[in-house]
Amino acid sequence: MSVPNLWERIRNTARHRSTDMEFQAEIEEHVELLVERYRGQGMTEEEACLAARRQFGNQTLLQEDRRTMKTLSAIESL
């Protein structure tokens, strides 16, 4: 890997705001699909939201794990 490519990967790892926003949007889309499924099964909006979030899991933990994986990959490249 050339030095400019390596530097770009490190810089992109440090600037993860836009990809974090995309990842958050994707999470929200999946949760919304679960909400729709539960609403179709007869749950109220509130029940469906709670059930979907419970089934999907801890969103913050997913984001932290994703950042850790991206950071470790960049460090391994060094």
Short mmCIF file of N, CA and C in Angstrom, two decimals:
data_model
loop_
_atom_site.label_atom_id
_atom_site.label_comp_id
_atom_site.label_asym_id
_atom_site.label_seq_id
_atom_site.Cartn_x
_atom_site.Cartn_y
_atom_site.Cartn_z
N MET A 1 0.86 -1.17 0.00
CA MET A 1 0.00 0.00 0.00
C MET A 1 0.91 1.23 0.00
N SER A 2 0.61 2.16 -0.87
CA SER A 2 1.43 3.35 -0.96
C SER A 2 1.14 4.28 0.21
N VAL A 3 2.08 5.18 0.48
CA VAL A 3 1.93 6.13 1.59
C VAL A 3 0.71 7.03 1.41
N PRO A 4 0.46 7.60 0.21
CA PRO A 4 -0.76 8.43 0.07
C PRO A 4 -2.04 7.65 0.34
N ASN A 5 -2.13 6.40 -0.12
CA ASN A 5 -3.32 5.58 0.14
C ASN A 5 -3.48 5.30 1.63
N LEU A 6 -2.37 5.00 2.29
CA LEU A 6 -2.41 4.73 3.71
C LEU A 6 -2.86 5.98 4.47
N TRP A 7 -2.29 7.12 4.11
CA TRP A 7 -2.68 8.38 4.76
C TRP A 7 -4.17 8.65 4.56
N GLU A 8 -4.68 8.39 3.37
CA GLU A 8 -6.10 8.62 3.09
C GLU A 8 -6.97 7.71 3.95
N ARG A 9 -6.57 6.46 4.12
CA ARG A 9 -7.34 5.53 4.97
C ARG A 9 -7.35 5.99 6.42
N ILE A 10 -6.20 6.46 6.90
CA ILE A 10 -6.13 6.95 8.27
C ILE A 10 -7.01 8.18 8.43
N ARG A 11 -6.93 9.09 7.49
CA ARG A 11 -7.74 10.32 7.54
C ARG A 11 -9.23 9.99 7.49
N ASN A 12 -9.61 9.07 6.62
CA ASN A 12 -11.01 8.68 6.52
C ASN A 12 -11.51 7.99 7.78
N THR A 13 -10.63 7.23 8.42
CA THR A 13 -11.01 6.58 9.68
C THR A 13 -11.26 7.63 10.75
N ALA A 14 -10.43 8.65 10.77
CA ALA A 14 -10.60 9.71 11.76
C ALA A 14 -11.84 10.54 11.47
N ARG A 15 -12.19 10.69 10.21
CA ARG A 15 -13.36 11.49 9.83
C ARG A 15 -14.53 10.58 9.48
N HIS A 16 -15.10 9.98 10.47
CA HIS A 16 -16.15 9.00 10.21
C HIS A 16 -17.55 9.57 10.39
N ARG A 17 -17.68 10.86 10.50
CA ARG A 17 -18.99 11.46 10.78
C ARG A 17 -20.02 11.14 9.69
N SER A 18 -19.67 11.32 8.41
CA SER A 18 -20.66 11.07 7.35
C SER A 18 -21.03 9.59 7.26
N THR A 19 -20.06 8.70 7.42
CA THR A 19 -20.39 7.28 7.38
C THR A 19 -21.18 6.88 8.62
N ASP A 20 -20.92 7.54 9.75
CA ASP A 20 -21.71 7.28 10.95
C ASP A 20 -23.16 7.68 10.72
N MET A 21 -23.38 8.79 10.04
CA MET A 21 -24.74 9.24 9.77
C MET A 21 -25.44 8.25 8.83
N GLU A 22 -24.71 7.74 7.85
CA GLU A 22 -25.28 6.75 6.95
C GLU A 22 -25.63 5.47 7.69
N PHE A 23 -24.74 5.05 8.59
CA PHE A 23 -24.97 3.84 9.37
C PHE A 23 -26.18 4.03 10.28
N GLN A 24 -26.30 5.19 10.92
CA GLN A 24 -27.43 5.48 11.78
C GLN A 24 -28.74 5.46 10.98
N ALA A 25 -28.71 6.01 9.78
CA ALA A 25 -29.90 6.01 8.92
C ALA A 25 -30.29 4.58 8.56
N GLU A 26 -29.31 3.74 8.31
CA GLU A 26 -29.59 2.35 7.97
C GLU A 26 -30.20 1.62 9.17
N ILE A 27 -29.67 1.88 10.36
CA ILE A 27 -30.23 1.28 11.57
C ILE A 27 -31.69 1.70 11.73
N GLU A 28 -31.94 2.98 11.58
CA GLU A 28 -33.31 3.50 11.74
C GLU A 28 -34.26 2.88 10.72
N GLU A 29 -33.76 2.66 9.51
CA GLU A 29 -34.58 2.04 8.48
C GLU A 29 -34.96 0.61 8.87
N HIS A 30 -34.00 -0.14 9.40
CA HIS A 30 -34.28 -1.51 9.83
C HIS A 30 -35.28 -1.53 10.99
N VAL A 31 -35.10 -0.62 11.93
CA VAL A 31 -36.04 -0.55 13.05
C VAL A 31 -37.43 -0.21 12.55
N GLU A 32 -37.52 0.72 11.62
CA GLU A 32 -38.83 1.11 11.07
C GLU A 32 -39.50 -0.07 10.36
N LEU A 33 -38.72 -0.88 9.67
CA LEU A 33 -39.28 -2.08 9.03
C LEU A 33 -39.84 -3.05 10.07
N LEU A 34 -39.14 -3.18 11.17
CA LEU A 34 -39.64 -4.03 12.25
C LEU A 34 -40.92 -3.46 12.84
N VAL A 35 -40.97 -2.14 13.01
CA VAL A 35 -42.16 -1.48 13.53
C VAL A 35 -43.35 -1.78 12.61
N GLU A 36 -43.14 -1.64 11.31
CA GLU A 36 -44.21 -1.91 10.35
C GLU A 36 -44.69 -3.37 10.44
N ARG A 37 -43.74 -4.29 10.60
CA ARG A 37 -44.11 -5.70 10.72
C ARG A 37 -44.97 -5.92 11.96
N TYR A 38 -44.55 -5.34 13.09
CA TYR A 38 -45.32 -5.51 14.33
C TYR A 38 -46.68 -4.82 14.25
N ARG A 39 -46.74 -3.68 13.58
CA ARG A 39 -48.04 -3.00 13.41
C ARG A 39 -48.97 -3.89 12.57
N GLY A 40 -48.41 -4.56 11.60
CA GLY A 40 -49.20 -5.48 10.77
C GLY A 40 -49.71 -6.68 11.55
N GLN A 41 -49.04 -6.98 12.67
CA GLN A 41 -49.47 -8.09 13.52
C GLN A 41 -50.47 -7.63 14.58
N GLY A 42 -50.85 -6.34 14.53
CA GLY A 42 -51.90 -5.85 15.42
C GLY A 42 -51.43 -5.07 16.64
N MET A 43 -50.14 -4.80 16.75
CA MET A 43 -49.66 -4.02 17.89
C MET A 43 -49.97 -2.54 17.69
N THR A 44 -50.06 -1.81 18.80
CA THR A 44 -50.19 -0.37 18.70
C THR A 44 -48.84 0.21 18.26
N GLU A 45 -48.82 1.47 17.88
CA GLU A 45 -47.58 2.12 17.44
C GLU A 45 -46.52 2.06 18.55
N GLU A 46 -46.94 2.37 19.76
CA GLU A 46 -45.99 2.38 20.89
C GLU A 46 -45.45 0.98 21.18
N GLU A 47 -46.33 -0.01 21.20
CA GLU A 47 -45.90 -1.39 21.43
C GLU A 47 -44.95 -1.85 20.33
N ALA A 48 -45.29 -1.51 19.09
CA ALA A 48 -44.46 -1.91 17.94
C ALA A 48 -43.08 -1.27 18.02
N CYS A 49 -43.01 0.00 18.38
CA CYS A 49 -41.71 0.69 18.51
C CYS A 49 -40.86 0.05 19.58
N LEU A 50 -41.46 -0.20 20.73
CA LEU A 50 -40.71 -0.82 21.83
C LEU A 50 -40.22 -2.21 21.46
N ALA A 51 -41.08 -3.00 20.84
CA ALA A 51 -40.70 -4.36 20.45
C ALA A 51 -39.60 -4.34 19.39
N ALA A 52 -39.70 -3.44 18.44
CA ALA A 52 -38.70 -3.35 17.38
C ALA A 52 -37.34 -2.96 17.94
N ARG A 53 -37.32 -1.97 18.83
CA ARG A 53 -36.05 -1.55 19.43
C ARG A 53 -35.46 -2.66 20.30
N ARG A 54 -36.31 -3.36 20.99
CA ARG A 54 -35.85 -4.47 21.83
C ARG A 54 -35.25 -5.58 20.96
N GLN A 55 -35.94 -5.91 19.87
CA GLN A 55 -35.44 -6.97 18.99
C GLN A 55 -34.14 -6.55 18.29
N PHE A 56 -34.08 -5.30 17.84
CA PHE A 56 -32.90 -4.86 17.09
C PHE A 56 -31.67 -4.80 17.98
N GLY A 57 -31.84 -4.40 19.22
CA GLY A 57 -30.72 -4.38 20.14
C GLY A 57 -30.16 -2.98 20.36
N ASN A 58 -29.05 -2.93 21.05
CA ASN A 58 -28.42 -1.69 21.47
C ASN A 58 -27.74 -1.00 20.28
N GLN A 59 -28.32 0.10 19.83
CA GLN A 59 -27.79 0.81 18.67
C GLN A 59 -26.44 1.46 18.96
N THR A 60 -26.28 1.98 20.14
CA THR A 60 -25.01 2.61 20.50
C THR A 60 -23.88 1.59 20.48
N LEU A 61 -24.14 0.41 21.01
CA LEU A 61 -23.14 -0.65 21.01
C LEU A 61 -22.77 -1.05 19.59
N LEU A 62 -23.75 -1.13 18.70
CA LEU A 62 -23.47 -1.45 17.30
C LEU A 62 -22.56 -0.41 16.67
N GLN A 63 -22.83 0.86 16.93
CA GLN A 63 -22.01 1.94 16.36
C GLN A 63 -20.59 1.89 16.92
N GLU A 64 -20.46 1.64 18.21
CA GLU A 64 -19.14 1.56 18.82
C GLU A 64 -18.36 0.37 18.25
N ASP A 65 -19.01 -0.77 18.11
CA ASP A 65 -18.35 -1.95 17.53
C ASP A 65 -17.89 -1.67 16.10
N ARG A 66 -18.73 -0.99 15.34
CA ARG A 66 -18.38 -0.66 13.95
C ARG A 66 -17.16 0.25 13.90
N ARG A 67 -17.13 1.27 14.75
CA ARG A 67 -15.97 2.17 14.80
C ARG A 67 -14.71 1.42 15.20
N THR A 68 -14.84 0.52 16.17
CA THR A 68 -13.68 -0.26 16.62
C THR A 68 -13.14 -1.10 15.48
N MET A 69 -14.03 -1.74 14.73
CA MET A 69 -13.58 -2.58 13.61
C MET A 69 -12.87 -1.74 12.55
N LYS A 70 -13.43 -0.55 12.25
CA LYS A 70 -12.80 0.31 11.25
C LYS A 70 -11.44 0.80 11.73
N THR A 71 -11.34 1.15 13.00
CA THR A 71 -10.08 1.66 13.55
C THR A 71 -9.02 0.57 13.56
N LEU A 72 -9.41 -0.62 14.00
CA LEU A 72 -8.45 -1.73 14.04
C LEU A 72 -7.95 -2.09 12.64
N SER A 73 -8.83 -2.02 11.66
CA SER A 73 -8.42 -2.32 10.29
C SER A 73 -7.39 -1.31 9.81
N ALA A 74 -7.58 -0.04 10.14
CA ALA A 74 -6.62 1.00 9.74
C ALA A 74 -5.30 0.82 10.47
N ILE A 75 -5.36 0.47 11.73
CA ILE A 75 -4.12 0.26 12.51
C ILE A 75 -3.36 -0.95 11.98
N GLU A 76 -4.08 -2.02 11.64
CA GLU A 76 -3.43 -3.20 11.09
C GLU A 76 -2.76 -2.89 9.77
N SER A 77 -3.32 -1.98 9.00
CA SER A 77 -2.73 -1.60 7.72
C SER A 77 -1.39 -0.90 7.90
N LEU A 78 -1.26 -0.22 9.02
CA LEU A 78 0.02 0.46 9.30
C LEU A 78 1.13 -0.56 9.44
#
